[in-house]
Tab-separated table of C-alpha atoms and ligand atoms in Angstrom:
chain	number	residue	atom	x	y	z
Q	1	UNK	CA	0.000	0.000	0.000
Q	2	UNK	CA	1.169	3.208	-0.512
Q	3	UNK	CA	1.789	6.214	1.871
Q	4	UNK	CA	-1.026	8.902	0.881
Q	5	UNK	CA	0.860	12.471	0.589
Q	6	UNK	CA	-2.413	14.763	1.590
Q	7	UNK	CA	-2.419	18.690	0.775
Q	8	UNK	CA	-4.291	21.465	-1.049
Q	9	UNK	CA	-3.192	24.542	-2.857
Q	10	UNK	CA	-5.245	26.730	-0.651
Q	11	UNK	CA	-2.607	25.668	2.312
Q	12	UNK	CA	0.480	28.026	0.030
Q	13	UNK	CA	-2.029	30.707	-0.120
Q	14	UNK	CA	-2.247	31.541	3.695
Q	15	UNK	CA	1.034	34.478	4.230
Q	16	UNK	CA	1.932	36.734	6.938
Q	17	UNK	CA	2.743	40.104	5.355
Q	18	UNK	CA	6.229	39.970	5.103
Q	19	UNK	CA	8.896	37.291	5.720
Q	20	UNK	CA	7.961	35.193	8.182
Q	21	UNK	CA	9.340	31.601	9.044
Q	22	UNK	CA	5.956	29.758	8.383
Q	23	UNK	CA	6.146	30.872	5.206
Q	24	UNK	CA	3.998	29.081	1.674
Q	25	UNK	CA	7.653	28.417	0.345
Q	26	UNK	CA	7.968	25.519	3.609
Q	27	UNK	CA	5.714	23.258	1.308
Q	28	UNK	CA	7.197	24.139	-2.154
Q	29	UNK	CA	10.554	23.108	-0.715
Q	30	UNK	CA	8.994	19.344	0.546
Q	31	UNK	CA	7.668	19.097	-2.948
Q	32	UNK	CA	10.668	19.690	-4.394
Q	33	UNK	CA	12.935	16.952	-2.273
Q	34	UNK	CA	9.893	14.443	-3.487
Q	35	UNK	CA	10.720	14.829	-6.688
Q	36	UNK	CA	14.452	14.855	-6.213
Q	37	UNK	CA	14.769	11.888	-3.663
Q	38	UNK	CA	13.029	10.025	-5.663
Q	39	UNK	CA	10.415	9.044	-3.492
Q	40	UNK	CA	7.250	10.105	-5.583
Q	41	UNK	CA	6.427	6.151	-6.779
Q	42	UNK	CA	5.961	5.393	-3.450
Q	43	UNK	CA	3.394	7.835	-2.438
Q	44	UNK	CA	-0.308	8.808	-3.964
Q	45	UNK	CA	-1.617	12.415	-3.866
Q	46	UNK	CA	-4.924	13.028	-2.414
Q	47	UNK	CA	-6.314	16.923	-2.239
Q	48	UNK	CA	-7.714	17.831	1.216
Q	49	UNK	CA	-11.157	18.536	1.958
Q	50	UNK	CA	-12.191	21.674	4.032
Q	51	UNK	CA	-12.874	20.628	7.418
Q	52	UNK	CA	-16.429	20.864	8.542
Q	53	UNK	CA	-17.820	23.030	11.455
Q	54	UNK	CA	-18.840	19.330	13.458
Q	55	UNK	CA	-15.163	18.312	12.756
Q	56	UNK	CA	-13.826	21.307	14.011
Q	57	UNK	CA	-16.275	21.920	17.016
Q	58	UNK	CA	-15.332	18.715	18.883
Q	59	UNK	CA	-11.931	20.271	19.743
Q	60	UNK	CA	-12.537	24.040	19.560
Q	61	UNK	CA	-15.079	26.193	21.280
Q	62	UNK	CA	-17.835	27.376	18.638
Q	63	UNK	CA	-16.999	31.156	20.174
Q	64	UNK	CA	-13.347	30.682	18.615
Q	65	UNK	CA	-14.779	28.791	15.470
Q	66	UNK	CA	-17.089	31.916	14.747
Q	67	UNK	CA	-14.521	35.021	15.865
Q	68	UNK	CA	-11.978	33.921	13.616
Q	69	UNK	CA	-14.796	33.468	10.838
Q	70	UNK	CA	-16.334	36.865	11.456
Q	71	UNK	CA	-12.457	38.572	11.727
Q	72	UNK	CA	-11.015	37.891	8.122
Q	73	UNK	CA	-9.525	40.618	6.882
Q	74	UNK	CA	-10.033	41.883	3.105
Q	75	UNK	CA	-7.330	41.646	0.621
Q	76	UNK	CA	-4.072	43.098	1.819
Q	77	UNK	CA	-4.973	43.487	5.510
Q	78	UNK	CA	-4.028	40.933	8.301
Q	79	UNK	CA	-5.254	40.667	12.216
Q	80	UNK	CA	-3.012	38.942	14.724
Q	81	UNK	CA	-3.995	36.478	17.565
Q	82	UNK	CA	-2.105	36.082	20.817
Q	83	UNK	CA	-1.124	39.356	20.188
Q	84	UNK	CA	2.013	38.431	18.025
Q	85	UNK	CA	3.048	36.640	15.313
Q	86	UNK	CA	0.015	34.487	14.732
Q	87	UNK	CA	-1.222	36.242	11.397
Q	88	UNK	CA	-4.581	35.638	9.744
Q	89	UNK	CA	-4.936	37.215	6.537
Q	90	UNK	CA	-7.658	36.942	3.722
Q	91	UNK	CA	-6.710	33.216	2.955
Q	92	UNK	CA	-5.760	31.839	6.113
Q	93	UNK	CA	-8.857	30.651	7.015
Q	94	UNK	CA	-9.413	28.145	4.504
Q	95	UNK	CA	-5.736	27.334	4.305
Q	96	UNK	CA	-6.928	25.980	7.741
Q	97	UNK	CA	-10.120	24.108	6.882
Q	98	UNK	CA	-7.827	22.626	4.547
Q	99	UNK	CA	-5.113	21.614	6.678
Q	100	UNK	CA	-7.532	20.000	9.716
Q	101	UNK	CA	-9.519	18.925	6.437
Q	102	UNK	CA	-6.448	16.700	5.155
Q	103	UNK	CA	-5.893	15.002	8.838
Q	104	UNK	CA	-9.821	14.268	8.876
Q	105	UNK	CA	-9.245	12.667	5.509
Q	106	UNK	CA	-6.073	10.544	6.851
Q	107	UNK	CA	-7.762	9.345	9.587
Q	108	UNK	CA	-10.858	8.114	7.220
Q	109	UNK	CA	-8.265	6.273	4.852
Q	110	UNK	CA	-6.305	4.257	7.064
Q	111	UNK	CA	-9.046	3.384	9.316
Q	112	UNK	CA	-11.154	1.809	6.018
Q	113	UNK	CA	-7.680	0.498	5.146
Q	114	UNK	CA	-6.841	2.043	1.824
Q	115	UNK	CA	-3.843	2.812	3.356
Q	116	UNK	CA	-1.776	1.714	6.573
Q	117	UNK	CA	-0.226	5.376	6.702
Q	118	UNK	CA	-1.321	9.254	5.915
Q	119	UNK	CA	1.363	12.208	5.696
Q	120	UNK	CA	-0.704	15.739	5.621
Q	121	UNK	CA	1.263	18.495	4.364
Q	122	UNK	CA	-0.686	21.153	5.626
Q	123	UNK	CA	-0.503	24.998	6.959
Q	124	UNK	CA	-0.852	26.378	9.359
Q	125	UNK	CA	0.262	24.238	11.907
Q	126	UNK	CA	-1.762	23.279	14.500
Q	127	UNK	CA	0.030	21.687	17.748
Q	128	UNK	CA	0.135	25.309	19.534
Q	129	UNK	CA	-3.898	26.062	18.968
Q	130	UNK	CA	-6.083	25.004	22.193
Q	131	UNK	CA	-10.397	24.930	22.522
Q	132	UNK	CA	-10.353	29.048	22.310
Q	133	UNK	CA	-6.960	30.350	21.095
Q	134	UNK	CA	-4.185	30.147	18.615
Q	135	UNK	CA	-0.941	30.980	19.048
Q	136	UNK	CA	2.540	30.209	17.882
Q	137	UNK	CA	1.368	30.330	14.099
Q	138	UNK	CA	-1.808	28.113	14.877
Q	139	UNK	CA	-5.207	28.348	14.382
Q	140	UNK	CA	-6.544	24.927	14.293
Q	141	UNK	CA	-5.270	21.975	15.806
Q	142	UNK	CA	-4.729	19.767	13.071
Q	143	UNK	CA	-4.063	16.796	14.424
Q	144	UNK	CA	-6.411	16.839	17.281
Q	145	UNK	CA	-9.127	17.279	15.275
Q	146	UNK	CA	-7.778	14.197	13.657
Q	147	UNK	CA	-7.603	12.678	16.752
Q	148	UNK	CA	-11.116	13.392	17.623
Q	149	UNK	CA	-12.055	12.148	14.694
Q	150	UNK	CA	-11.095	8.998	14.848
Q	151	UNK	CA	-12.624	8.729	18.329
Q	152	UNK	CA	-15.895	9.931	18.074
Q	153	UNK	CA	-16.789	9.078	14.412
Q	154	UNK	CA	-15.114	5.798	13.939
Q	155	UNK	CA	-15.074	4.445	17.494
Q	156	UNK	CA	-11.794	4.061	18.834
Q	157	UNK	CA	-10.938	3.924	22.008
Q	158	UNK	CA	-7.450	4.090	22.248
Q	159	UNK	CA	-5.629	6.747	19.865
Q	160	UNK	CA	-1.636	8.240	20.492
Q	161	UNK	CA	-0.006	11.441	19.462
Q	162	UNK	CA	3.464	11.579	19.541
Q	163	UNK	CA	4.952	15.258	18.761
Q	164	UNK	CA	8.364	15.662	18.395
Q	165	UNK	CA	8.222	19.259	17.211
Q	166	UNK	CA	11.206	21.018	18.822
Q	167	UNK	CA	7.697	23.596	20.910
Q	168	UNK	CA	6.043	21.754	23.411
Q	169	UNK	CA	2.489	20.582	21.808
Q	170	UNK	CA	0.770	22.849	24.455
Q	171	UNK	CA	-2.727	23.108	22.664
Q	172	UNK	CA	-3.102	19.490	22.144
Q	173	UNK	CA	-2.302	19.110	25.477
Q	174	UNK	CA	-4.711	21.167	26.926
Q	175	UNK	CA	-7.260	19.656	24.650
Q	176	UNK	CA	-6.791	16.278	25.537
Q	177	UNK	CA	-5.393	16.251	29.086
Q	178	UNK	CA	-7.415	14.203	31.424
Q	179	UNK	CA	-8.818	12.485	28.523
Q	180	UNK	CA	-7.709	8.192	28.822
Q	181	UNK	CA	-8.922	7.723	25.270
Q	182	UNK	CA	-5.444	9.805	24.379
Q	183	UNK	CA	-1.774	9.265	25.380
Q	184	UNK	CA	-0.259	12.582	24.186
Q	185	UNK	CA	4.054	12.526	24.154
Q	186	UNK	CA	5.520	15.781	23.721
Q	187	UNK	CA	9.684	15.905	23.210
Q	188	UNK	CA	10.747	19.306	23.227
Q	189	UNK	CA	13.828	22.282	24.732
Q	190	UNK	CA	12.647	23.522	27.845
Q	191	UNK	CA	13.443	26.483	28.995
Q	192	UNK	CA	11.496	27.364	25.679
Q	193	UNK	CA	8.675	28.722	23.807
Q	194	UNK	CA	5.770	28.645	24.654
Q	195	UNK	CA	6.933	27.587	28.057
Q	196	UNK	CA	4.711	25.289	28.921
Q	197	UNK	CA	4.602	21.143	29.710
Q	198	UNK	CA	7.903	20.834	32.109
Q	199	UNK	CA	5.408	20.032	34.972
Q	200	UNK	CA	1.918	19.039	33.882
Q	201	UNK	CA	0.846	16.179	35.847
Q	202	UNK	CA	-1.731	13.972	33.875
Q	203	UNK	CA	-1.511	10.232	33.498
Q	204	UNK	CA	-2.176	10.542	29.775
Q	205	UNK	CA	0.192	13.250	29.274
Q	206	UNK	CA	3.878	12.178	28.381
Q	207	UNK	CA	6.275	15.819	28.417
Q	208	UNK	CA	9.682	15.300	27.499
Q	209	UNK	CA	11.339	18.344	28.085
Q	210	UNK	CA	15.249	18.270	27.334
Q	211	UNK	CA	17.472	21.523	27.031
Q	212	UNK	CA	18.955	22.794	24.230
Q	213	UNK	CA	22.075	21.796	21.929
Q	214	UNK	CA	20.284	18.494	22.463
Q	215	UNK	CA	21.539	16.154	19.851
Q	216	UNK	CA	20.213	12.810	18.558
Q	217	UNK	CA	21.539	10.451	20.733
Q	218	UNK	CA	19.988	11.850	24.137
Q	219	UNK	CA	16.666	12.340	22.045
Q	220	UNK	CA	16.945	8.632	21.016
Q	221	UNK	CA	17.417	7.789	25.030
Q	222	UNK	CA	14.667	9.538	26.364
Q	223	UNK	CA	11.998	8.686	24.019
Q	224	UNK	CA	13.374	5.245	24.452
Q	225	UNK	CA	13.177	5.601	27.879
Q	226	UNK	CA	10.499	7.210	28.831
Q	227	UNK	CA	7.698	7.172	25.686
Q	228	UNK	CA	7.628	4.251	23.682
Q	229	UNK	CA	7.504	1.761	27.116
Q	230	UNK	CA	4.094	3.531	27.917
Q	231	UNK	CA	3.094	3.961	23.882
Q	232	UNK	CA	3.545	-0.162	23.676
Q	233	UNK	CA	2.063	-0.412	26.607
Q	234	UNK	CA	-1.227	1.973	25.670
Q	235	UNK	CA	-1.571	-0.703	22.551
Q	236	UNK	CA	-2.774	2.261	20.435
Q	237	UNK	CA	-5.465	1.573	18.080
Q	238	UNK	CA	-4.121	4.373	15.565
Q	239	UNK	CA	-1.045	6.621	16.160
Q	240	UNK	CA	-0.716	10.289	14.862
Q	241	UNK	CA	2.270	12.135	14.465
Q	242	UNK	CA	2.557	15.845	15.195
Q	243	UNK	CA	5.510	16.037	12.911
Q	244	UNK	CA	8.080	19.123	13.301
Q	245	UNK	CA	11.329	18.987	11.823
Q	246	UNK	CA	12.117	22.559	13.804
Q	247	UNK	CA	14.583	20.794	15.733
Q	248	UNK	CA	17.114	19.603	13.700
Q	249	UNK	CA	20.693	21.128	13.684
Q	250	UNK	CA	20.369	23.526	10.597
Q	251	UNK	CA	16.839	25.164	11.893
Q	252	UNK	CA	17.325	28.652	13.179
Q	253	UNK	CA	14.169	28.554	15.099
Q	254	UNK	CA	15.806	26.689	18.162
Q	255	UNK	CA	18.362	24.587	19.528
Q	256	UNK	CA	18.331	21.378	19.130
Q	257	UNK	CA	21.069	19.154	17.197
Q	258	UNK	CA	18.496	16.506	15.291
Q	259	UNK	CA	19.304	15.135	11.784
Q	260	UNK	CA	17.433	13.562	8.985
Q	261	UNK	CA	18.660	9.917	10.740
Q	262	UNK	CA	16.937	10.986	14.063
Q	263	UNK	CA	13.823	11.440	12.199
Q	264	UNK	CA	14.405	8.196	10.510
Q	265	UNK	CA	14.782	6.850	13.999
Q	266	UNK	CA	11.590	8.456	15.598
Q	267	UNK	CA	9.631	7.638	12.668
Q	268	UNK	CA	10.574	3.741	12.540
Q	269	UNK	CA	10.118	3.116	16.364
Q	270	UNK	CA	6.249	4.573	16.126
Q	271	UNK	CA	6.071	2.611	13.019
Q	272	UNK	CA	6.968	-0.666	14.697
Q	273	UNK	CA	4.597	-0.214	17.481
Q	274	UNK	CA	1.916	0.155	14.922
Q	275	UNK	CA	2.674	-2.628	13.416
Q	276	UNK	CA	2.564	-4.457	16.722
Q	277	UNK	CA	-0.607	-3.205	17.781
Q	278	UNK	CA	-2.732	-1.494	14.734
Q	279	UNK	CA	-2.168	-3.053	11.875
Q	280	UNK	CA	0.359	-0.041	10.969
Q	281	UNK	CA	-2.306	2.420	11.138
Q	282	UNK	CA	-0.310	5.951	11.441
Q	283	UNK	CA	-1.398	9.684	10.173
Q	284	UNK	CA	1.516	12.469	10.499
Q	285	UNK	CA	0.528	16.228	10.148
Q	286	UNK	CA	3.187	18.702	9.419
Q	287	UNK	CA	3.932	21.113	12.422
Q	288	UNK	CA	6.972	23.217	12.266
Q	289	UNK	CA	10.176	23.035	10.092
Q	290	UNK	CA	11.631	26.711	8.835
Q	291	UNK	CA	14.611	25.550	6.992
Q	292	UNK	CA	13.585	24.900	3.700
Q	293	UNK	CA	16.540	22.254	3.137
Q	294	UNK	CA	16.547	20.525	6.148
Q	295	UNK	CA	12.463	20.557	6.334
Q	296	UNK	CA	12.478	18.958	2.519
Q	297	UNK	CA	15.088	16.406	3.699
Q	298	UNK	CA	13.681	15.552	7.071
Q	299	UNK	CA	10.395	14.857	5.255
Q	300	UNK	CA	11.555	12.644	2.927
Q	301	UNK	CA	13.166	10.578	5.700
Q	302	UNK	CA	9.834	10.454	7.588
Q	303	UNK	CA	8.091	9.013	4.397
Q	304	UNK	CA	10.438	6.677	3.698
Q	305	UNK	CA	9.764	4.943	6.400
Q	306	UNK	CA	5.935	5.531	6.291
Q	307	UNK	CA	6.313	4.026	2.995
Q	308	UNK	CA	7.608	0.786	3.824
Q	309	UNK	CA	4.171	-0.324	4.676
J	1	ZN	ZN1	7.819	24.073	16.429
């Protein structure tokens, strides 16, 4: 079977008004190492859907849903949440039905098993959005309204996130904490944006907070250590991937030391507990990843081991 590649042209049309990190050209630059690793016969294209309100409203409050609706600027105008660098602008909106669109659409292909795995590559990212807010270049949270998804409309009772975006997953966190149907693990530099997860005490939340110049070999420990014991033992009927390639070594946006091997690594011990335990059932969602070589790369590296299936 092969790995479905999900995305939509409306996600490159969502742009902060000048350069910015989280830019369009992050998903032109994965397209391009596709086609230049070689990879492409392994993986089939699927356009996202837009997200519908239901979809959207079992993880965000309908308040949020509807202010962010009503608030879209006209053409050449932009309005900023969490009064920063979260920009919304006269596309962003359905950039972002389009990106929690494409992880609703993952989640409905490998559970009817047309595929074993999904890879969404979607903006805006999503891990940083929680029930009423986005922040940190979020607006919806992708993969928990995946997640969600896959709970409420197909029955599962057991679904896993792993995020090993170099920010701590805060929003899907605070979406899901307290909730047993989801084991949420979270590796990320601490002290660090957004500053949040070094002490959250919740039996289905897994924080891995680490400090930075952190390289691949104490990444590979801990998660060894301390996640995938409790993932295998969690026997996860699906697992989703928050997947941020902001912490590898030549990614400005913090410090860690990661390389396209240490997402090889990650992405092959989640993959082997899916096999194990759900038929290989896996959705990843693009998070963050601001160096346009090193994003393309680490991508490719993820799918090739999605691929395998
Ligand atoms: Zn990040």
């Amino acid at each position: 079977m092969k790995t479905f590649f999900i995305s939509h042209a409306d996600c490159a049309l969502h742009r902060a008004p000048s350069d910015h990190p989280e830019c369009p050209e992050r998903l032109a630059a994965i397209d391009d190492q596709l086609i230049a690793s070689g990879i492409e016969p392994w993986l089939r294209h699927r356009e996202a859907p837009p997200v519908t309100r239901d979809q959207l409203l079992r993880v965000h409050d309908a308040a949020y849903v509807d202010a962010l609706e009503a608030g879209v600027p006209e053409h050449g105008r932009w309005v900023t949440l969490d009064g920063g660098d979260t920009y919304v602008g006269e596309h962003s909106l359905q950039a972002a039905l389009r990106a929690a669109g494409a992880v609703v659409l993952g989640v409905d292909l490998v559970l009817a098993n047309v595929t074993h795995t999904a890879f969404c590559a979607v903006r805006p990212p999503g891990h940083h959005a929680g029930r009423d807010y986005g922040m940190g270049f979020c607006l919806f949270n992708n993969v928990a309204v995946g997640a969600a998804h896959a709970l409420e409309a197909h029955g599962l009772s057991r679904v896993a996130i792993v995020d090993f975006d170099v920010h701590h997953g805060n929003g899907t966190e605070d979406i899901f904490r307290g909730d047993p149907r989801v084991l949420f693990c979270s590796s990320f530099q601490h002290p660090f944006y957004p500053f949040s997860g070094a002490d959250t005490h919740s039996e289905n939340i897994i924080n891995l907070p680490m400090p930075r110049d952190t390289d691949g070999a104490a990444l590979r420990s801990v998660v060894a250590e301390r996640c995938l014991p409790l993932l295998e033992a969690f026997r996860p009927e699906l697992i989703m991937v928050s997947a941020g390639f902001d912490g590898h070594l030549e990614d400005d946006m913090a410090n860690f030391r990661l390389v396209e091997a240490d997402y090889e690594w990650l992405t092959r011990q989640l993959y082997d507990i899916a096999g194990r335990h759900c038929e290989g059932r896996m959705v990843s969602v693009l998070e963050g990843g601001y160096n346009l070589s090193a994003l393309g790369r680490s991508v490719v590296a993820h799918l090739k081991v999605l691929a395998e299936s």
